XYZ file of C-alpha atoms in Angstrom:
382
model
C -49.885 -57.190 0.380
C -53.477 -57.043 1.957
C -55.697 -54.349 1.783
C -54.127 -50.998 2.934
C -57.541 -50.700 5.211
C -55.749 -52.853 7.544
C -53.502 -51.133 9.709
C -51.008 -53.771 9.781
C -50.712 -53.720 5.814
C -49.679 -49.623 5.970
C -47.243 -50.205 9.225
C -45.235 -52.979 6.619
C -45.757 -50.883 3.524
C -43.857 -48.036 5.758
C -41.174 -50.224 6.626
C -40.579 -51.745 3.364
C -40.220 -48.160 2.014
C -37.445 -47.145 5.323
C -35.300 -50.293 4.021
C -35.742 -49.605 0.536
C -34.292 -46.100 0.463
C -31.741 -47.474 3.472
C -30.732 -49.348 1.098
C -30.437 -47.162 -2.192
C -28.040 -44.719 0.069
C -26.318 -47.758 1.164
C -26.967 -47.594 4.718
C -27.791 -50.934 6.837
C -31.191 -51.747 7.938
C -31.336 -50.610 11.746
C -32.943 -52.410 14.521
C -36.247 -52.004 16.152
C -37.171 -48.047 17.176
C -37.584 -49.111 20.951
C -33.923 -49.351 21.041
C -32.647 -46.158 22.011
C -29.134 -46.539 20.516
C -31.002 -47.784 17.211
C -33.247 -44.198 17.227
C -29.880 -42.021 17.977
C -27.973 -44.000 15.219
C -31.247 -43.346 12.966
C -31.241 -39.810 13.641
C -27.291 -39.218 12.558
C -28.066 -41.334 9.224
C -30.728 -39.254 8.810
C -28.989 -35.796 9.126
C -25.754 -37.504 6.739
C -28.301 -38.138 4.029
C -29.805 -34.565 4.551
C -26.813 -33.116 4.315
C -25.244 -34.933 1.328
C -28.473 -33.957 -0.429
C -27.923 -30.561 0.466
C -24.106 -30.102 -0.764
C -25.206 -31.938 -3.756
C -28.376 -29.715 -4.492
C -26.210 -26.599 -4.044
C -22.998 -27.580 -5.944
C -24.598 -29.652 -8.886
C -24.824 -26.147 -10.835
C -26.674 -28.006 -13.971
C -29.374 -29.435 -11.916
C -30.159 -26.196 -10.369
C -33.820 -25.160 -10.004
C -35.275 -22.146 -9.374
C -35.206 -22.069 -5.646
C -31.666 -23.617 -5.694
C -30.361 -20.974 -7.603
C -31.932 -18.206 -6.361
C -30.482 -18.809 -3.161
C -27.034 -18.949 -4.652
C -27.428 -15.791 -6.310
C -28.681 -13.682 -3.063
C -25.350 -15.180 -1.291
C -23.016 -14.365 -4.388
C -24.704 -10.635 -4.491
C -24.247 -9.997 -0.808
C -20.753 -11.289 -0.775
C -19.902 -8.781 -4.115
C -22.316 -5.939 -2.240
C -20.450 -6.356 0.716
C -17.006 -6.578 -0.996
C -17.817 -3.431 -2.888
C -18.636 -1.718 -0.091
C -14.979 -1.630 1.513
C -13.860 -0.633 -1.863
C -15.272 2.760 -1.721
C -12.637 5.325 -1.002
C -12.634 8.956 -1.093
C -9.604 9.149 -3.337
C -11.336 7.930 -6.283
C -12.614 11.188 -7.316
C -8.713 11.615 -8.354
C -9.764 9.410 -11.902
C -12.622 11.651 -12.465
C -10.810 13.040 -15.619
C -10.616 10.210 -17.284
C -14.179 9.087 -16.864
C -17.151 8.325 -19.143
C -19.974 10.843 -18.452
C -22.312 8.339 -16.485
C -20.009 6.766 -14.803
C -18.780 10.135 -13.451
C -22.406 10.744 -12.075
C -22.369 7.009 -10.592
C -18.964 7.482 -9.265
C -19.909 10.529 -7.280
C -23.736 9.032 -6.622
C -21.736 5.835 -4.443
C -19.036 7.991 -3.023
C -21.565 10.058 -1.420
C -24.618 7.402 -0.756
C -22.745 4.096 0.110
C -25.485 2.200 1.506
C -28.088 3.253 -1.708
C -25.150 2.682 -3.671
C -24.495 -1.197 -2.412
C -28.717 -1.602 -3.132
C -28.521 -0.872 -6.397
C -25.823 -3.275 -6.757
C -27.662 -5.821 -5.219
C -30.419 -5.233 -7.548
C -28.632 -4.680 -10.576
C -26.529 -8.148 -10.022
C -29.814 -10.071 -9.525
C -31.697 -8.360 -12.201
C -28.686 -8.964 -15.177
C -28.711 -12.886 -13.700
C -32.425 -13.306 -13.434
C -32.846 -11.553 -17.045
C -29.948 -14.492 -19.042
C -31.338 -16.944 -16.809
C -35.221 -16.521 -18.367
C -34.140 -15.826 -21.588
C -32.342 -18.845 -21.846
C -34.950 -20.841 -19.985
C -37.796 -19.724 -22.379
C -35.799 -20.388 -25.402
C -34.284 -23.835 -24.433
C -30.856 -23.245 -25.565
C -29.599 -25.836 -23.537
C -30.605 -29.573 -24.526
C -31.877 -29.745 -20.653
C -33.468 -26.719 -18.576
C -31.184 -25.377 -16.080
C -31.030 -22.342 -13.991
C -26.628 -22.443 -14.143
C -26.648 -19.731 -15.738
C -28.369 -17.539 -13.110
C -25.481 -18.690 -10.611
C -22.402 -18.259 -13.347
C -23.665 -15.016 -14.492
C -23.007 -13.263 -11.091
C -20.151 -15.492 -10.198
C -18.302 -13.653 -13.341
C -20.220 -10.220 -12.369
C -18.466 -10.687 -8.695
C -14.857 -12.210 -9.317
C -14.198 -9.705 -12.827
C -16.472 -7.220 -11.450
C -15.791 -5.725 -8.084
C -12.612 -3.731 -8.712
C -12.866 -0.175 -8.827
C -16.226 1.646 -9.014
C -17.831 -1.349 -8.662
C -20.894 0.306 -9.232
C -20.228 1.198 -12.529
C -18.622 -1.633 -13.085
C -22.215 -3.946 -12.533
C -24.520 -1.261 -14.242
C -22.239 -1.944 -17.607
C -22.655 -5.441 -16.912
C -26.252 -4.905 -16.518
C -26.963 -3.042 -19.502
C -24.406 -5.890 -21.280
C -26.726 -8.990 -20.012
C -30.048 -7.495 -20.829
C -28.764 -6.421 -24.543
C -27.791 -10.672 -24.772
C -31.004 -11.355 -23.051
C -33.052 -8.973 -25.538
C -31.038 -10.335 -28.750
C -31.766 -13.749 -28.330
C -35.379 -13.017 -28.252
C -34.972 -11.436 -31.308
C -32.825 -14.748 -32.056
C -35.954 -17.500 -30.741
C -38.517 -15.719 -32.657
C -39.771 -13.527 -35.301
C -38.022 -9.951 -34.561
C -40.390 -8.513 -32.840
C -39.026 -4.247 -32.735
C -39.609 -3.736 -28.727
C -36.732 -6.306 -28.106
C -34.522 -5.062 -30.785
C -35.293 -1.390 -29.564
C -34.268 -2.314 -25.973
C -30.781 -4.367 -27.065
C -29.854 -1.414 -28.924
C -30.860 1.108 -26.631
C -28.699 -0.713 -23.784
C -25.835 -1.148 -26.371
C -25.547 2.552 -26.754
C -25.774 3.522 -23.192
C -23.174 1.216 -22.840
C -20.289 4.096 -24.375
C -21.626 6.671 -21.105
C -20.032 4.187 -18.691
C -17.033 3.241 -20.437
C -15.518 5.064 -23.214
C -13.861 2.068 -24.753
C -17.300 0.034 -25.106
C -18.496 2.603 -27.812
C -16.616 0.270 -30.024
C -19.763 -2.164 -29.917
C -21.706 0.902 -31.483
C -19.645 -0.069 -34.458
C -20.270 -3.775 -34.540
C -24.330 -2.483 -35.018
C -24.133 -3.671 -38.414
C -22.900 -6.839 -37.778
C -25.796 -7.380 -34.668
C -28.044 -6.232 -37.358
C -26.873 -8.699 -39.640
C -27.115 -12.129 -37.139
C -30.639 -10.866 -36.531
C -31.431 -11.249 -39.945
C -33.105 -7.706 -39.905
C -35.228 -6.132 -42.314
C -35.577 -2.697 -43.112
C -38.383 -1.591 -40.651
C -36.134 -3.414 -37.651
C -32.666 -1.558 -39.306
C -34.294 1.718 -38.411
C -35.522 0.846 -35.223
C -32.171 -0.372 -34.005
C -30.457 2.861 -35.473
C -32.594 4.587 -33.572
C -32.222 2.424 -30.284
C -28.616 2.584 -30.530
C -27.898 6.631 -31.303
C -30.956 8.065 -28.949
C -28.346 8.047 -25.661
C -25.466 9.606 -27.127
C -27.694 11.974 -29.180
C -29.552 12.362 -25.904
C -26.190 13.061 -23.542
C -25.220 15.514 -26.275
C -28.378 17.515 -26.413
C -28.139 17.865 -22.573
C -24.850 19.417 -23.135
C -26.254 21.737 -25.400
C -28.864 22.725 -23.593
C -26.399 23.098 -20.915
C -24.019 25.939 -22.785
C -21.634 23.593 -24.656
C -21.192 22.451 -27.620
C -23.368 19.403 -29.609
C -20.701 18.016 -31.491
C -18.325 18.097 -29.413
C -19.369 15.650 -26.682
C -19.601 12.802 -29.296
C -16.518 14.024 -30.280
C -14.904 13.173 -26.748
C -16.724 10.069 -26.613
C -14.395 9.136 -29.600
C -11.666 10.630 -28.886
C -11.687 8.669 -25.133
C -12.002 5.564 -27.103
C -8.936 5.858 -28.998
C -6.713 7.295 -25.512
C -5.060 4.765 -23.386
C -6.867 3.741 -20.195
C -5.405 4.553 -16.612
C -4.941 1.777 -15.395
C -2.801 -1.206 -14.138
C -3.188 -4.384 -15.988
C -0.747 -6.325 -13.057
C -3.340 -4.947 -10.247
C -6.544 -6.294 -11.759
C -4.826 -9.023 -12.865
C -4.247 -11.228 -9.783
C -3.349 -15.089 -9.877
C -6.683 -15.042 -9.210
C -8.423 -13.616 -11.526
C -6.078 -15.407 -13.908
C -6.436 -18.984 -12.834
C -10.505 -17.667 -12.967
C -10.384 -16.924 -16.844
C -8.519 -20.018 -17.394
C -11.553 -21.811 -16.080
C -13.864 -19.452 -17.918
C -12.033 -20.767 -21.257
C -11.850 -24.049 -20.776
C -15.543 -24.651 -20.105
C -16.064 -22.234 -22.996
C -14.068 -24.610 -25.224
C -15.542 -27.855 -23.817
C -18.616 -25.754 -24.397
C -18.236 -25.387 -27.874
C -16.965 -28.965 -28.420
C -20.459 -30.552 -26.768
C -22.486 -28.174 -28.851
C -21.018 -29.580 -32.216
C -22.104 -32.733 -30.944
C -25.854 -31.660 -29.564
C -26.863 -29.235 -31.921
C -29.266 -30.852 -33.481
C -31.363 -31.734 -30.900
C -32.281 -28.155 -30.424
C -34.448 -25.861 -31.767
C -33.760 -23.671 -35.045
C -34.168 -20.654 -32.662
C -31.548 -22.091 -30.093
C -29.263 -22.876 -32.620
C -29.282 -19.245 -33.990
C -28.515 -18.182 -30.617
C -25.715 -19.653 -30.301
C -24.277 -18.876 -33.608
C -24.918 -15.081 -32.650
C -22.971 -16.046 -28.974
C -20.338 -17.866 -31.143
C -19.758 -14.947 -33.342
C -20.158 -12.369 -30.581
C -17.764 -14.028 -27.933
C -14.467 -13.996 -30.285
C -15.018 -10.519 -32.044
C -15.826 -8.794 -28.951
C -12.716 -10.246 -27.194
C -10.186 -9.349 -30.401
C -11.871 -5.512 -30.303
C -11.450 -5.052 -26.678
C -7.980 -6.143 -27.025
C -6.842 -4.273 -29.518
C -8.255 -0.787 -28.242
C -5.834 1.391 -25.785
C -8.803 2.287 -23.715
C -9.627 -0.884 -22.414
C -10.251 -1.264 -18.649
C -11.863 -3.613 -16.036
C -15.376 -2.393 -16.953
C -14.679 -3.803 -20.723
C -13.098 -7.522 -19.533
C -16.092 -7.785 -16.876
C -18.242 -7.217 -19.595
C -17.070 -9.220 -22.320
C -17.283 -12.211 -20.159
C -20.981 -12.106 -20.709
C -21.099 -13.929 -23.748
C -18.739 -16.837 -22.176
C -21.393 -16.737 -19.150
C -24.455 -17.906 -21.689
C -21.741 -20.500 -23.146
C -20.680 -21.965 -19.775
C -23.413 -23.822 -18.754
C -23.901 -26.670 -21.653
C -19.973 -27.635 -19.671
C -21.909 -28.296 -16.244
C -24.861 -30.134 -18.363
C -23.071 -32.717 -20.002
C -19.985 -33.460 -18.441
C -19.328 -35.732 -15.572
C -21.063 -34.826 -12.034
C -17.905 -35.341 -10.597
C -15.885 -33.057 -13.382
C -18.793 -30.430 -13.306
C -18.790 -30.148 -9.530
C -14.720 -29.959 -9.401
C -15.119 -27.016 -11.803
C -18.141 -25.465 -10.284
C -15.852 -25.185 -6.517
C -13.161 -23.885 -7.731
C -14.832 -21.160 -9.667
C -16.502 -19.971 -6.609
C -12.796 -20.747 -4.547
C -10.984 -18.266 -7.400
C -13.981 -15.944 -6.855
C -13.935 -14.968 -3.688
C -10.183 -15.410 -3.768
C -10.173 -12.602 -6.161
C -12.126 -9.947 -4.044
């Protein structure tokens, strides 16, 4: 090649370079530009490639990056916004009975403010992805960075989510994904007592949306435990996890009733069988949905036996606390009467941080498959 001074050296390099990548997407060389069929034929080759880099950029969940996956998560959370929107009736005030005290307040806050109501659901879906998606990021629990698990999270938050009081329904989730996310710092590094204070704190706010998700209050020693926590971090977590129940009962108090007896409801609503219909949440949907959940969980599990050591100490303690947390979560929820949609949708949070070693290190073409058809069963299920 001569000296790229001369202008007759860059107009070849350019044109070595057009036939080289011509011929990596295994398109022929075309004829000179002067020919005007040759610069139309150019122009649809052009906009094929552009758009089979496109499809792949947006459906290749593992090779996500940040701007990739952002995007996907602003269309997911307007779809679930949108589709929780037309769920808002005025005849759901007829199940305020049976409703944990915050949720009652939420219930009421969307029934009367719709609009504010489907913006803090937009929020609250982006900030519980965004929050999993950094944690794991930072800590490099995956063999690979990838941002799939800001795009599964609120594929899960949308297709077992938006049901009834959708609203609700994500803020449990939310308070659900930043506990995780504020655990496995505790996991990556030294504990450090903000992050335990926080995952506690959002664990027992967690019973004031949902009565039957108090039974995670009782699995405290147990968190405690796969934290490896010392005496100084025991107390702050105690402390983390009773200060919103305490907190709700003191109001009451305050308010003319009675201070034990609001905890006393919380635990009595725990035990009492949820109203609702296990065939209406339940679609063929949702059901071919978990069944994809699962078997990427399992597949999951099977690649980690086999790529656990080439991560960190920290990673690997994060996802013995996700492996532990997954199945004992799953065997409480199902054994308590007063299990409802807002417990599944939040259970699946765990199988969310799992999920994406699947995507990583299976084949592009098996990974794709998977990835469309859990956004197919998603928005089937709305």
């Amino acid at each position: 090649m001569p000296p790229l001074h001369d202008g007759y050296a860059i107009k070849s390099l350019g044109s070595e370079a057009i036939k080289i990548l011509f011929t990596i997407f295994g398109i022929r060389v075309m004829p000179p530009l002067h020919d005007g069929s040759a610069i139309k034929s150019l122009g649809s080759e052009a906009i094929k490639i552009l758009f089979l880099i496109f499809v792949r950029m947006i459906l290749d969940v593992a090779r996500h990056k940040f701007w990739e996956g952002i995007a996907t998560l602003v269309i997911i959370a307007m779809v679930a916004v949108v589709r929780g929107a037309t769920l808002v009736n005025g005849d759901a005030s007829a199940d305020e009975a049976t409703l944990a005290p915050l949720a009652l307040w939420l219930n009421r806050f969307e029934l009367s403010h719709p609009i504010l109501a489907a913006l803090l659901e937009f929020v609250m879906i982006i900030q519980a992805s965004l929050s999993l998606a950094r944690s794991s990021v930072r800590l490099k629990i995956y063999p690979a960075a990838t941002m799939a698990l800001m795009s599964l999270t609120s594929l899960l938050i949308t297709g077992m989510g938006i049901y009834h009081m959708p609203l609700v329904t994500v803020a449990a989730m939310l308070l659900g994904a930043e506990a995780i996310s504020r655990f496995m710092r505790c996991l990556g590094h030294s504990i450090r007592p903000h992050y335990l204070f926080t995952a506690m704190l959002s664990v027992g706010m967690m019973p004031l949306l949902d009565s039957a998700l108090m039974a995670l209050l009782l699995l405290t020693p147990l968190l405690l435990l796969l934290v490896r926590a010392d005496l100084r971090a025991i107390v702050v977590a105690v402390v983390g996890a009773t200060l919103p129940i305490f907190s709700y009962a003191y109001i009451e108090w305050c308010l003319g009733g009675s201070f034990t007896h609001s905890i006393e409801s919380l635990w009595s609503a725990m035990l009492a069988p949820a109203a609702w219909q296990a065939a209406d949440y339940f679609t063929p949907m949702r059901l071919a949905m978990v069944g994809v959940v699962l078997f990427a969980v399992i597949c999951s599990l099977m690649l980690y036996r086999r790529e656990r050591l080439t991560l960190s100490l920290g990673a690997r303690h994060v996802w013995f606390f996700l492996q532990a947390i997954l199945p004992l979560t799953c065997v409480i929820f199902m054994l308590l009467p007063s299990t409802g949609p807002i417990t599944i949708a939040t259970a699946m949070l765990p199988a969310a941080c799992i999920m994406p070693l699947f995507f990583q290190k299976m084949d592009s073409f098996i990974s794709i498959t998977a990835y469309v058809l859990l956004i197919i069963l998603t928005f089937a299920a709305l």
